[in-house]
Every structure is written in C-alpha cells, then in structure tokens.
CSV table of C-alpha atoms in Angstrom, one decimal:
chain,number,residue,atom,x,y,z
A,1,UNK,CA,12.0,-9.0,-9.0
A,2,UNK,CA,8.2,-9.0,-9.0
A,3,UNK,CA,6.4,-12.3,-9.3
A,4,UNK,CA,3.1,-12.0,-11.1
A,5,UNK,CA,0.4,-14.6,-10.6
A,6,UNK,CA,-3.3,-14.9,-10.2
A,7,UNK,CA,-4.7,-17.5,-7.9
A,8,UNK,CA,-8.4,-18.3,-7.3
A,9,UNK,CA,-9.6,-18.6,-3.7
A,10,UNK,CA,-9.9,-22.2,-2.5
A,11,UNK,CA,-13.5,-23.4,-2.6
A,12,UNK,CA,-15.0,-24.0,0.8
A,13,UNK,CA,-12.3,-22.0,2.7
A,14,UNK,CA,-13.7,-19.7,5.4
A,15,UNK,CA,-14.1,-16.1,4.3
A,16,UNK,CA,-11.4,-13.9,5.7
A,17,UNK,CA,-12.2,-11.5,8.6
A,18,UNK,CA,-11.1,-7.9,7.9
A,19,UNK,CA,-11.1,-5.5,10.8
A,20,UNK,CA,-11.6,-1.9,9.7
A,21,UNK,CA,-10.9,1.1,11.9
A,22,UNK,CA,-12.7,4.3,10.8
A,23,UNK,CA,-11.4,7.4,12.6
A,24,UNK,CA,-13.7,10.4,12.3
A,25,UNK,CA,-13.5,14.1,13.1
A,26,UNK,CA,-16.2,16.3,11.7
A,27,UNK,CA,-16.9,13.9,8.8
A,28,UNK,CA,-20.3,12.7,10.0
A,29,UNK,CA,-21.9,13.7,6.7
A,30,UNK,CA,-19.5,11.3,4.9
A,31,UNK,CA,-19.8,8.4,7.4
A,32,UNK,CA,-22.9,6.6,5.9
A,33,UNK,CA,-21.2,6.3,2.4
A,34,UNK,CA,-17.9,5.2,4.0
A,35,UNK,CA,-19.5,2.5,6.1
A,36,UNK,CA,-21.7,1.3,3.3
A,37,UNK,CA,-18.5,0.8,1.2
A,38,UNK,CA,-17.2,-1.5,3.9
A,39,UNK,CA,-20.2,-3.6,4.9
A,40,UNK,CA,-21.1,-4.2,1.2
A,41,UNK,CA,-17.8,-5.9,0.5
A,42,UNK,CA,-18.4,-9.4,-0.9
A,43,UNK,CA,-16.7,-12.7,0.1
A,44,UNK,CA,-15.3,-11.3,3.4
A,45,UNK,CA,-16.5,-10.8,6.9
A,46,UNK,CA,-15.9,-7.3,8.3
A,47,UNK,CA,-15.6,-6.0,11.8
A,48,UNK,CA,-15.8,-2.2,11.9
A,49,UNK,CA,-14.9,0.2,14.6
A,50,UNK,CA,-15.8,3.9,14.2
A,51,UNK,CA,-13.9,6.2,16.6
A,52,UNK,CA,-15.3,9.7,16.8
A,53,UNK,CA,-12.6,12.1,18.0
A,54,UNK,CA,-15.0,14.4,19.9
A,55,UNK,CA,-16.4,16.0,16.8
A,56,UNK,CA,-18.6,19.1,17.4
A,57,UNK,CA,-20.6,18.5,14.3
A,58,UNK,CA,-22.7,15.5,15.6
A,59,UNK,CA,-20.5,12.8,14.0
A,60,UNK,CA,-20.8,10.7,17.1
A,61,UNK,CA,-24.5,10.5,16.8
A,62,UNK,CA,-24.2,9.4,13.2
A,63,UNK,CA,-21.7,6.8,14.2
A,64,UNK,CA,-24.0,5.4,16.9
A,65,UNK,CA,-26.9,5.3,14.4
A,66,UNK,CA,-24.8,3.3,11.9
A,67,UNK,CA,-23.7,0.9,14.7
A,68,UNK,CA,-27.3,0.3,15.6
A,69,UNK,CA,-28.1,-0.3,11.9
A,70,UNK,CA,-25.3,-2.7,11.1
A,71,UNK,CA,-24.4,-5.6,13.3
A,72,UNK,CA,-20.8,-5.6,12.0
A,73,UNK,CA,-20.3,-2.0,13.2
A,74,UNK,CA,-19.3,-0.6,16.6
A,75,UNK,CA,-18.9,3.0,17.6
A,76,UNK,CA,-16.8,4.7,20.2
A,77,UNK,CA,-16.6,8.4,21.2
A,78,UNK,CA,-13.8,10.5,22.8
A,79,UNK,CA,-14.8,13.0,25.4
A,80,UNK,CA,-12.0,15.3,24.3
A,81,UNK,CA,-10.2,15.6,21.0
A,82,UNK,CA,-7.0,13.5,20.9
A,83,UNK,CA,-5.8,14.0,17.4
A,84,UNK,CA,-5.6,11.6,14.4
A,85,UNK,CA,-2.5,9.6,15.4
A,86,UNK,CA,-3.7,8.9,18.9
A,87,UNK,CA,-7.1,7.9,17.4
A,88,UNK,CA,-5.4,5.5,15.0
A,89,UNK,CA,-3.3,3.9,17.7
A,90,UNK,CA,-6.3,3.5,20.0
A,91,UNK,CA,-8.3,1.5,17.5
A,92,UNK,CA,-5.7,-0.7,15.7
A,93,UNK,CA,-4.1,-2.8,18.5
A,94,UNK,CA,-7.4,-4.4,19.7
A,95,UNK,CA,-8.7,-5.5,16.3
A,96,UNK,CA,-8.8,-9.2,16.0
A,97,UNK,CA,-9.5,-9.9,12.3
A,98,UNK,CA,-7.0,-11.7,10.1
A,99,UNK,CA,-6.4,-8.5,8.2
A,100,UNK,CA,-6.5,-4.8,9.1
A,101,UNK,CA,-7.6,-1.6,7.3
A,102,UNK,CA,-7.5,2.0,8.4
A,103,UNK,CA,-10.1,4.0,6.5
A,104,UNK,CA,-10.7,7.7,7.1
A,105,UNK,CA,-14.4,8.5,7.4
A,106,UNK,CA,-14.2,10.6,4.2
A,107,UNK,CA,-12.7,7.9,2.1
A,108,UNK,CA,-14.3,4.7,0.5
A,109,UNK,CA,-13.4,1.2,-0.4
A,110,UNK,CA,-13.9,0.2,-4.0
A,111,UNK,CA,-16.3,-2.7,-4.6
A,112,UNK,CA,-14.6,-6.1,-4.1
A,113,UNK,CA,-11.3,-4.6,-2.9
A,114,UNK,CA,-11.0,-6.5,0.3
A,115,UNK,CA,-11.6,-10.0,-1.3
A,116,UNK,CA,-9.0,-9.2,-4.0
A,117,UNK,CA,-6.4,-8.0,-1.4
A,118,UNK,CA,-7.0,-10.9,1.0
A,119,UNK,CA,-6.9,-13.5,-1.8
A,120,UNK,CA,-3.4,-12.4,-2.6
A,121,UNK,CA,-2.3,-12.5,1.0
A,122,UNK,CA,-3.7,-15.9,1.6
A,123,UNK,CA,-2.0,-17.2,-1.6
A,124,UNK,CA,1.3,-15.6,-0.4
A,125,UNK,CA,1.7,-16.0,3.4
A,126,UNK,CA,4.9,-14.0,3.3
A,127,UNK,CA,3.1,-10.8,2.2
A,128,UNK,CA,2.3,-8.4,5.0
A,129,UNK,CA,0.7,-5.6,3.1
A,130,UNK,CA,-1.3,-5.4,-0.2
A,131,UNK,CA,-2.2,-2.2,-2.0
A,132,UNK,CA,-3.6,-1.2,-5.4
A,133,UNK,CA,-4.7,1.7,-7.4
A,134,UNK,CA,-6.4,4.5,-5.4
A,135,UNK,CA,-8.9,6.9,-7.2
A,136,UNK,CA,-9.0,10.5,-6.0
A,137,UNK,CA,-12.3,12.3,-6.2
A,138,UNK,CA,-14.0,15.5,-5.0
A,139,UNK,CA,-17.7,14.9,-4.7
A,140,UNK,CA,-19.0,11.8,-6.5
A,141,UNK,CA,-16.8,8.7,-6.7
A,142,UNK,CA,-16.6,7.4,-10.3
A,143,UNK,CA,-17.5,3.8,-11.2
A,144,UNK,CA,-14.6,1.5,-10.2
A,145,UNK,CA,-12.7,-0.9,-12.5
A,146,UNK,CA,-12.8,-4.4,-11.0
A,147,UNK,CA,-10.9,-6.6,-13.4
A,148,UNK,CA,-7.6,-8.1,-12.0
A,149,UNK,CA,-4.8,-8.0,-14.6
A,150,UNK,CA,-2.1,-9.6,-12.4
A,151,UNK,CA,-0.5,-9.6,-9.0
A,152,UNK,CA,2.9,-8.2,-8.1
A,153,UNK,CA,4.9,-9.5,-5.1
A,154,UNK,CA,8.2,-7.8,-4.0
A,155,UNK,CA,10.6,-8.9,-1.3
A,156,UNK,CA,10.6,-6.4,1.5
A,157,UNK,CA,14.2,-5.1,0.8
A,158,UNK,CA,13.4,-4.6,-2.9
A,159,UNK,CA,10.2,-2.7,-2.1
A,160,UNK,CA,12.1,-0.5,0.5
A,161,UNK,CA,14.8,0.4,-2.0
A,162,UNK,CA,12.1,1.4,-4.6
A,163,UNK,CA,10.5,3.7,-2.0
A,164,UNK,CA,13.8,5.4,-1.2
A,165,UNK,CA,14.5,5.8,-4.9
A,166,UNK,CA,11.1,7.4,-5.4
A,167,UNK,CA,11.5,9.7,-2.5
A,168,UNK,CA,7.8,9.6,-1.5
A,169,UNK,CA,5.1,7.3,-0.5
A,170,UNK,CA,3.2,5.5,-3.2
A,171,UNK,CA,0.5,4.2,-0.9
A,172,UNK,CA,-2.0,6.8,0.1
A,173,UNK,CA,-3.7,4.7,2.9
A,174,UNK,CA,-7.3,3.7,2.1
A,175,UNK,CA,-6.0,1.1,-0.5
A,176,UNK,CA,-3.7,-0.6,2.0
A,177,UNK,CA,-4.7,-3.9,3.6
A,178,UNK,CA,-2.3,-5.2,6.2
A,179,UNK,CA,-1.9,-8.7,7.7
A,180,UNK,CA,-2.9,-8.2,11.4
A,181,UNK,CA,-0.1,-10.4,12.8
A,182,UNK,CA,2.5,-8.3,10.9
A,183,UNK,CA,0.8,-5.0,11.9
A,184,UNK,CA,0.8,-6.0,15.6
A,185,UNK,CA,4.4,-7.1,15.3
A,186,UNK,CA,5.8,-3.9,13.8
A,187,UNK,CA,3.6,-1.5,15.8
A,188,UNK,CA,1.4,1.4,14.7
A,189,UNK,CA,1.8,5.1,13.9
A,190,UNK,CA,4.6,7.1,15.3
A,191,UNK,CA,3.3,10.2,17.1
A,192,UNK,CA,6.5,12.0,16.2
A,193,UNK,CA,5.5,11.8,12.5
A,194,UNK,CA,2.0,13.3,12.3
A,195,UNK,CA,2.3,14.2,8.6
A,196,UNK,CA,4.4,11.3,7.3
A,197,UNK,CA,3.7,8.4,9.7
A,198,UNK,CA,2.1,6.3,7.0
A,199,UNK,CA,5.3,6.3,4.9
A,200,UNK,CA,7.4,5.2,7.9
A,201,UNK,CA,4.8,2.5,8.8
A,202,UNK,CA,4.8,1.1,5.3
A,203,UNK,CA,8.6,0.8,5.4
A,204,UNK,CA,8.5,-0.9,8.8
A,205,UNK,CA,6.0,-3.5,7.4
A,206,UNK,CA,8.3,-4.1,4.4
A,207,UNK,CA,11.2,-4.6,6.8
A,208,UNK,CA,9.2,-7.5,8.3
A,209,UNK,CA,7.4,-9.0,5.3
A,210,UNK,CA,7.0,-9.0,1.5
A,211,UNK,CA,4.7,-6.5,-0.2
A,212,UNK,CA,2.0,-7.2,-2.8
A,213,UNK,CA,-0.1,-5.2,-5.2
A,214,UNK,CA,-3.3,-6.0,-7.0
A,215,UNK,CA,-2.8,-4.7,-10.6
A,216,UNK,CA,-5.7,-3.5,-12.7
A,217,UNK,CA,-8.7,-2.7,-10.5
A,218,UNK,CA,-9.3,0.3,-8.4
A,219,UNK,CA,-8.9,-0.6,-4.7
A,220,UNK,CA,-10.1,2.6,-2.9
A,221,UNK,CA,-11.4,6.1,-3.2
A,222,UNK,CA,-9.5,9.0,-1.6
A,223,UNK,CA,-11.5,12.2,-1.2
A,224,UNK,CA,-9.8,15.4,-1.9
A,225,UNK,CA,-10.7,18.6,-0.2
A,226,UNK,CA,-10.1,22.0,-1.9
A,227,UNK,CA,-8.8,23.5,1.4
A,228,UNK,CA,-6.4,20.6,2.2
A,229,UNK,CA,-2.6,21.1,2.2
A,230,UNK,CA,-2.1,19.4,-1.1
A,231,UNK,CA,-4.1,22.1,-2.8
A,232,UNK,CA,-2.2,25.1,-1.4
A,233,UNK,CA,0.5,26.7,-3.4
A,234,UNK,CA,3.5,28.2,-1.5
A,235,UNK,CA,5.0,26.5,1.5
A,236,UNK,CA,3.4,23.1,1.1
A,237,UNK,CA,6.0,21.4,-1.1
A,238,UNK,CA,9.0,22.3,1.2
A,239,UNK,CA,7.1,21.2,4.3
A,240,UNK,CA,6.2,17.9,2.6
A,241,UNK,CA,9.8,17.3,1.6
A,242,UNK,CA,11.0,17.9,5.1
A,243,UNK,CA,8.4,15.6,6.7
A,244,UNK,CA,9.2,12.8,4.2
A,245,UNK,CA,12.9,13.2,5.1
A,246,UNK,CA,12.0,12.8,8.8
A,247,UNK,CA,10.1,9.6,8.0
A,248,UNK,CA,13.1,8.1,6.1
A,249,UNK,CA,15.5,9.1,8.9
A,250,UNK,CA,13.2,7.6,11.6
A,251,UNK,CA,13.0,4.3,9.7
A,252,UNK,CA,16.7,4.0,9.2
A,253,UNK,CA,17.5,4.8,12.8
A,254,UNK,CA,14.7,2.4,14.0
A,255,UNK,CA,13.4,-0.7,12.3
A,256,UNK,CA,15.7,-0.3,9.3
A,257,UNK,CA,18.9,0.2,11.2
A,258,UNK,CA,20.0,-3.3,10.5
A,259,UNK,CA,19.8,-3.0,6.7
A,260,UNK,CA,23.1,-3.5,5.0
A,261,UNK,CA,22.5,-0.8,2.4
A,262,UNK,CA,21.3,2.0,4.7
A,263,UNK,CA,23.8,4.5,3.4
A,264,UNK,CA,22.9,3.8,-0.2
A,265,UNK,CA,19.2,4.2,0.6
A,266,UNK,CA,19.8,7.5,2.3
A,267,UNK,CA,21.7,8.7,-0.7
A,268,UNK,CA,18.8,7.7,-3.0
A,269,UNK,CA,16.3,9.7,-1.0
A,270,UNK,CA,18.5,12.7,-0.6
A,271,UNK,CA,19.0,12.8,-4.4
A,272,UNK,CA,15.4,12.4,-5.2
A,273,UNK,CA,14.2,15.1,-2.7
A,274,UNK,CA,16.8,17.5,-3.9
A,275,UNK,CA,15.7,16.9,-7.5
A,276,UNK,CA,12.0,17.4,-6.5
A,277,UNK,CA,12.8,20.7,-4.7
A,278,UNK,CA,14.7,22.0,-7.7
A,279,UNK,CA,12.0,20.9,-10.1
A,280,UNK,CA,9.5,22.8,-8.0
A,281,UNK,CA,11.7,25.9,-8.1
A,282,UNK,CA,11.9,25.6,-11.9
A,283,UNK,CA,8.1,25.4,-12.1
A,284,UNK,CA,7.8,28.6,-10.1
A,285,UNK,CA,10.4,30.3,-12.2
A,286,UNK,CA,8.5,29.3,-15.3
A,287,UNK,CA,5.4,31.1,-14.0
A,288,UNK,CA,6.8,34.6,-14.2
A,289,UNK,CA,6.2,37.1,-12.8
A,290,UNK,CA,6.8,35.9,-9.2
A,291,UNK,CA,5.4,37.6,-6.2
A,292,UNK,CA,7.5,37.9,-3.0
A,293,UNK,CA,6.1,34.6,-1.6
A,294,UNK,CA,7.1,32.8,-4.8
A,295,UNK,CA,10.6,34.3,-4.7
A,296,UNK,CA,11.0,33.2,-1.1
A,297,UNK,CA,9.8,29.7,-2.0
A,298,UNK,CA,12.3,29.4,-4.8
A,299,UNK,CA,15.1,30.5,-2.6
A,300,UNK,CA,14.1,28.1,0.2
A,301,UNK,CA,13.7,25.1,-2.1
A,302,UNK,CA,17.0,25.6,-3.8
A,303,UNK,CA,18.7,26.1,-0.4
A,304,UNK,CA,17.1,22.8,0.8
A,305,UNK,CA,18.3,20.9,-2.3
A,306,UNK,CA,21.9,22.2,-1.9
A,307,UNK,CA,21.9,21.3,1.8
A,308,UNK,CA,20.4,17.9,1.6
A,309,UNK,CA,22.4,16.6,-1.4
A,310,UNK,CA,26.0,17.7,-1.8
A,311,UNK,CA,26.0,16.4,-5.4
A,312,UNK,CA,23.2,18.8,-6.4
A,313,UNK,CA,25.3,20.4,-9.2
A,314,UNK,CA,25.2,17.0,-11.1
A,315,UNK,CA,21.4,17.0,-11.4
A,316,UNK,CA,19.7,18.0,-14.6
A,317,UNK,CA,17.2,19.9,-12.5
A,318,UNK,CA,20.0,22.1,-11.1
A,319,UNK,CA,21.2,22.9,-14.6
A,320,UNK,CA,17.6,23.8,-15.6
A,321,UNK,CA,17.3,25.9,-12.4
A,322,UNK,CA,20.4,27.8,-13.2
A,323,UNK,CA,19.3,28.6,-16.8
A,324,UNK,CA,15.8,29.7,-15.6
A,325,UNK,CA,17.3,31.8,-12.8
A,326,UNK,CA,19.3,33.7,-15.4
A,327,UNK,CA,16.4,34.0,-17.8
A,328,UNK,CA,14.3,36.8,-16.4
A,329,UNK,CA,11.9,39.2,-18.0
A,330,UNK,CA,10.1,38.9,-21.3
A,331,UNK,CA,13.0,38.4,-23.7
A,332,UNK,CA,12.2,35.7,-26.3
A,333,UNK,CA,15.0,33.4,-25.1
A,334,UNK,CA,13.7,33.6,-21.5
A,335,UNK,CA,10.1,32.9,-22.6
A,336,UNK,CA,11.3,30.0,-24.7
A,337,UNK,CA,13.2,28.4,-21.8
A,338,UNK,CA,10.2,28.7,-19.5
A,339,UNK,CA,7.8,27.1,-22.1
A,340,UNK,CA,10.3,24.4,-22.7
A,341,UNK,CA,10.6,23.6,-19.0
A,342,UNK,CA,6.8,23.4,-18.6
A,343,UNK,CA,6.5,21.0,-21.6
A,344,UNK,CA,9.3,18.7,-20.3
A,345,UNK,CA,7.8,18.8,-16.8
A,346,UNK,CA,4.4,17.8,-18.1
A,347,UNK,CA,5.8,14.9,-20.1
A,348,UNK,CA,7.9,13.7,-17.1
A,349,UNK,CA,4.9,13.9,-14.9
A,350,UNK,CA,2.7,11.9,-17.3
A,351,UNK,CA,5.3,9.1,-17.7
A,352,UNK,CA,5.8,8.9,-13.9
A,353,UNK,CA,2.1,8.7,-13.3
A,354,UNK,CA,1.7,6.0,-16.0
A,355,UNK,CA,4.4,3.9,-14.4
A,356,UNK,CA,2.9,4.3,-10.9
A,357,UNK,CA,-0.6,3.6,-12.1
A,358,UNK,CA,0.4,0.4,-14.0
A,359,UNK,CA,3.2,-1.0,-11.8
A,360,UNK,CA,2.6,0.6,-8.4
A,361,UNK,CA,6.2,1.7,-7.7
C-alpha cells in the first residue's frame, strides 16, 4: 500500500550531496546541455564525473573543457572503448555523495528534480531509490512541470511484485536517484545483461529497501534518437521481451532467490510477456498486407508466447490473435476485426499510459 505524504526539508539542514556519473560516447555535442542541467540544480551540492569512452568525435575534449569551467565537474577518458556497462561500473563505486545518479550524456535532469527526490529520501530513510515522471523528447526539451502533488512510498516486496506484474521496467534511468549506501550494498550493473541491466538493478535495490516516487513534476528528460532500437519495426519487440525475461530470471536466481513468492512472480512475468507478444502479433496482423518480415515476426512472437506461458490459450490476446489469423484478405468481416483490434489497442494503451504517468506503476 502506498503512503502519500509531502514533507518540507528541515530548515538549516546541510544540503544533500548528489554524485552524478555521466558516461559519454560520441555525445560531446549534447554534453554542455546535460552538464548545465546538473550544475544548475537548486538546494543540493553536486559532484559530477564525466567518463568519455574513447569517443572519436572529440567528446573527451568537450568533457575536459566543461571540467575546467565548473569546479563541481571532473572528467576522465578511456584510451580504448570499453562499452557502456563497464563505463557505468567504473564510475559508480567511487562516488562519495549521499545519493547517486547515472545520467547519459544525451539526457537531462529537470529543474529541481534532485532536491525533490532527496527530500523524499531524507524524510523516509528506508527508501533506497526515488523516481518520477520522465519526459521523452527529440530535439528541444519542453518546459518542465515542477509542482509536487504527492509522494508515494512502496515496500520493496510490493514494488517488486508490481514490476513482475507489469512485465517491463517503469523506470527509464535518468529519473532515478539512488541512496549511495544502498547502491554500494547491492552492487552495480550486470555485464551479462547489456540491454536489461537497469531493470535487474532496480529489482535488486527494491529487495534491499523501499521505493519512492515524486508524483506530479517532471524529473528528467530522456532523448529519443530516430535510429535507436525503440524506433525500429520488426525484430525489436521480440528481442526486448527476451532480454527482459533474462533480467527477471537473473534477479530471481540472484538477489531475489530468497523471496517466498518467487514462483508466483515468475508466473506473473510469463503471463504478461506472452500477452505482450500476442498483442504485438495482433497489431501486425491488423496492418495487412504483411510482407515476409512481418509474417516471420508474427510467427516468432506467437511461438514465444506459447513457449513461455503454458496457459496462453486463456488469454484474451490469444483469442484475438486466433480471430485475426483467420481473417485474411479484404472481406468486410476481416477489415472490421482489424479495425476493432486497433481501436481496442489504442484505448488500452492510453489507459495504461495514464496509470503509469499518474501512479508510476
């Protein structure tokens, strides 16, 4: 059960120190805006480390210039490219602030986000991570909302169950602020999970602490790139499902192995991912005619759903999939079924987004 409360910082208390690790590879042109969003945060002290992963675009020189400009900023350069996970794990362990943030060089913090997140954690010492609403953008970040409506605090087990029920991470990354003592206790990013390590890390943190959310304001900006995986069509959904499954399995066989409801949690994630795979197949079938790649994707996703969740036939998405699979061509009934699926999917997506946006789970 979430406990909602707003507490003002205690007058005269020392400002919290937030350590921010900024990994960078070929994002030097974004670095100045990113660093400015950190050093301009009010009511906190920041300690910033930029790590350039041997960028060939001159990002290292930009990082050095920013470090010379801002006393709160340090820069470090790799002589050879080590990859994003190794870069994260190099920077995080040595940061000494009370709180920790990992912020990609192409992302931004929203104004006041750090003071809002740290106020919650200082009011609730049991909370190990705080997140809030992230705003995605392409070129120009929109004006941020800053008004706090409330706080939510979940026990770690309750939050973990909600994540397995959802079947995907609800925390992108730039909006997450972690209590350093908890981060150092549970460890850092798993190199075996290069595409879903953040999801597994959030679960480990929830296994060791409570989780909080700042409701109302925007906490960070996440930049979208047109060429990124989330913008591709065929292949990306199935790969994403499989990497999420790896993250859940890694957690349950690692930090979560002592949970009494592990079997129930696994069942929840299997069901949710099977439902998502079938829903994606239905979407593709609704966009007739399909090319060969689309037909292959439908077959692969439906096969994945049947394999991962033995009870797939009980899902409404399976019944929808069966109807759409049988409704080929331009017959009126086939077209009506496809239009009906698209309308239902749109409504379902809107309701899910509204719940996530308002309640954060």
